[in-house]
XYZ file of C-alpha atoms in Angstrom:
118
model
C 54.336 -40.104 5.964
C 54.522 -37.754 8.904
C 51.915 -35.318 10.231
C 53.260 -32.359 8.260
C 53.218 -34.346 4.996
C 49.738 -35.663 5.734
C 48.359 -32.173 6.323
C 49.984 -30.890 3.118
C 48.632 -33.816 1.090
C 45.165 -33.342 2.532
C 45.217 -29.610 1.839
C 46.396 -29.977 -1.751
C 43.936 -32.768 -2.355
C 40.877 -30.973 -1.041
C 41.704 -27.711 -2.799
C 42.388 -29.527 -6.051
C 39.132 -31.457 -5.867
C 37.171 -28.226 -5.401
C 38.958 -26.563 -8.314
C 38.439 -29.533 -10.611
C 34.750 -29.850 -9.776
C 34.280 -26.148 -10.534
C 36.251 -26.583 -13.764
C 34.036 -29.446 -14.893
C 30.975 -27.268 -14.326
C 32.534 -24.525 -16.443
C 33.380 -26.998 -19.209
C 29.727 -28.073 -19.263
C 28.742 -24.502 -20.204
C 30.991 -24.436 -23.297
C 28.248 -26.106 -25.338
C 26.162 -22.936 -24.996
C 28.590 -20.575 -26.749
C 28.788 -19.866 -30.468
C 31.369 -18.253 -32.727
C 33.738 -15.733 -31.185
C 32.140 -16.187 -27.761
C 32.932 -19.904 -27.900
C 36.559 -19.255 -28.830
C 36.924 -16.778 -25.975
C 35.194 -19.080 -23.469
C 37.476 -21.950 -24.483
C 40.547 -19.745 -24.055
C 39.488 -18.578 -20.588
C 38.620 -22.124 -19.547
C 41.919 -23.564 -20.710
C 43.782 -20.758 -18.920
C 42.041 -21.670 -15.671
C 42.792 -25.328 -16.248
C 46.472 -24.502 -16.728
C 46.419 -22.768 -13.338
C 44.765 -25.798 -11.730
C 47.287 -28.087 -13.438
C 50.108 -26.001 -11.974
C 48.584 -26.404 -8.519
C 48.463 -30.176 -9.002
C 52.119 -30.203 -9.996
C 52.930 -28.139 -6.934
C 51.077 -30.750 -4.876
C 53.167 -33.461 -6.485
C 56.411 -31.565 -5.859
C 55.513 -30.977 -2.217
C 54.217 -34.472 -1.422
C 55.777 -36.731 -4.092
C 52.373 -38.425 -4.345
C 52.044 -39.674 -7.941
C 48.275 -39.196 -7.860
C 48.807 -35.454 -8.199
C 50.965 -36.036 -11.293
C 48.326 -38.370 -12.756
C 45.644 -35.757 -12.099
C 47.790 -33.087 -13.785
C 48.147 -35.373 -16.806
C 44.355 -35.737 -16.937
C 43.981 -31.945 -16.877
C 46.451 -31.673 -19.764
C 44.323 -34.144 -21.703
C 41.165 -32.189 -20.818
C 42.769 -29.027 -22.207
C 43.570 -30.821 -25.458
C 40.016 -32.096 -25.702
C 38.567 -28.630 -25.118
C 40.749 -27.272 -27.892
C 39.312 -30.030 -30.139
C 35.712 -29.166 -29.080
C 35.367 -32.536 -27.299
C 33.717 -31.123 -24.193
C 32.289 -34.459 -23.058
C 35.746 -36.014 -23.225
C 37.198 -33.054 -21.335
C 34.590 -33.487 -18.617
C 35.469 -37.170 -18.339
C 39.172 -36.372 -17.969
C 38.398 -33.838 -15.254
C 36.359 -36.508 -13.481
C 39.351 -38.821 -13.682
C 41.513 -36.059 -12.205
C 39.080 -35.675 -9.285
C 39.388 -39.399 -8.622
C 43.173 -39.179 -8.556
C 43.103 -36.247 -6.133
C 40.756 -38.085 -3.774
C 43.306 -40.786 -2.973
C 45.899 -38.547 -1.255
C 43.165 -37.058 0.936
C 42.006 -40.516 1.975
C 45.572 -41.604 2.732
C 46.276 -38.448 4.728
C 43.013 -38.718 6.642
C 43.854 -42.314 7.522
C 47.307 -41.332 8.796
C 46.043 -38.377 10.809
C 43.211 -40.400 12.290
C 45.442 -43.367 13.113
C 47.918 -41.150 14.925
C 45.331 -39.289 16.993
C 45.340 -35.978 15.138
C 41.642 -36.247 14.300
């Protein structure tokens, strides 16, 4: 890892964590909707999750850190669970994705700190 790669990994990681935490909060509200509202809320939520998944894949492509790919896979599973009305399971998968995105930030922080950038 070099400084440029570390900064990119840290950036992708921190942004992804924020997005995924927000997404999990949105998923928690899906219980409150009924009928057509619920269908629409699920559709909007899964569309946002697809965007966040794309960002994770971009992070993987830029850094080659497998944790971003694993997080993207968790988001895919969360989308499937939302479509099946398993909101608790979707929330768990998003939590798993947050865990995977934390690792690249920790690794990058360690590199940047060790080399005097922080």
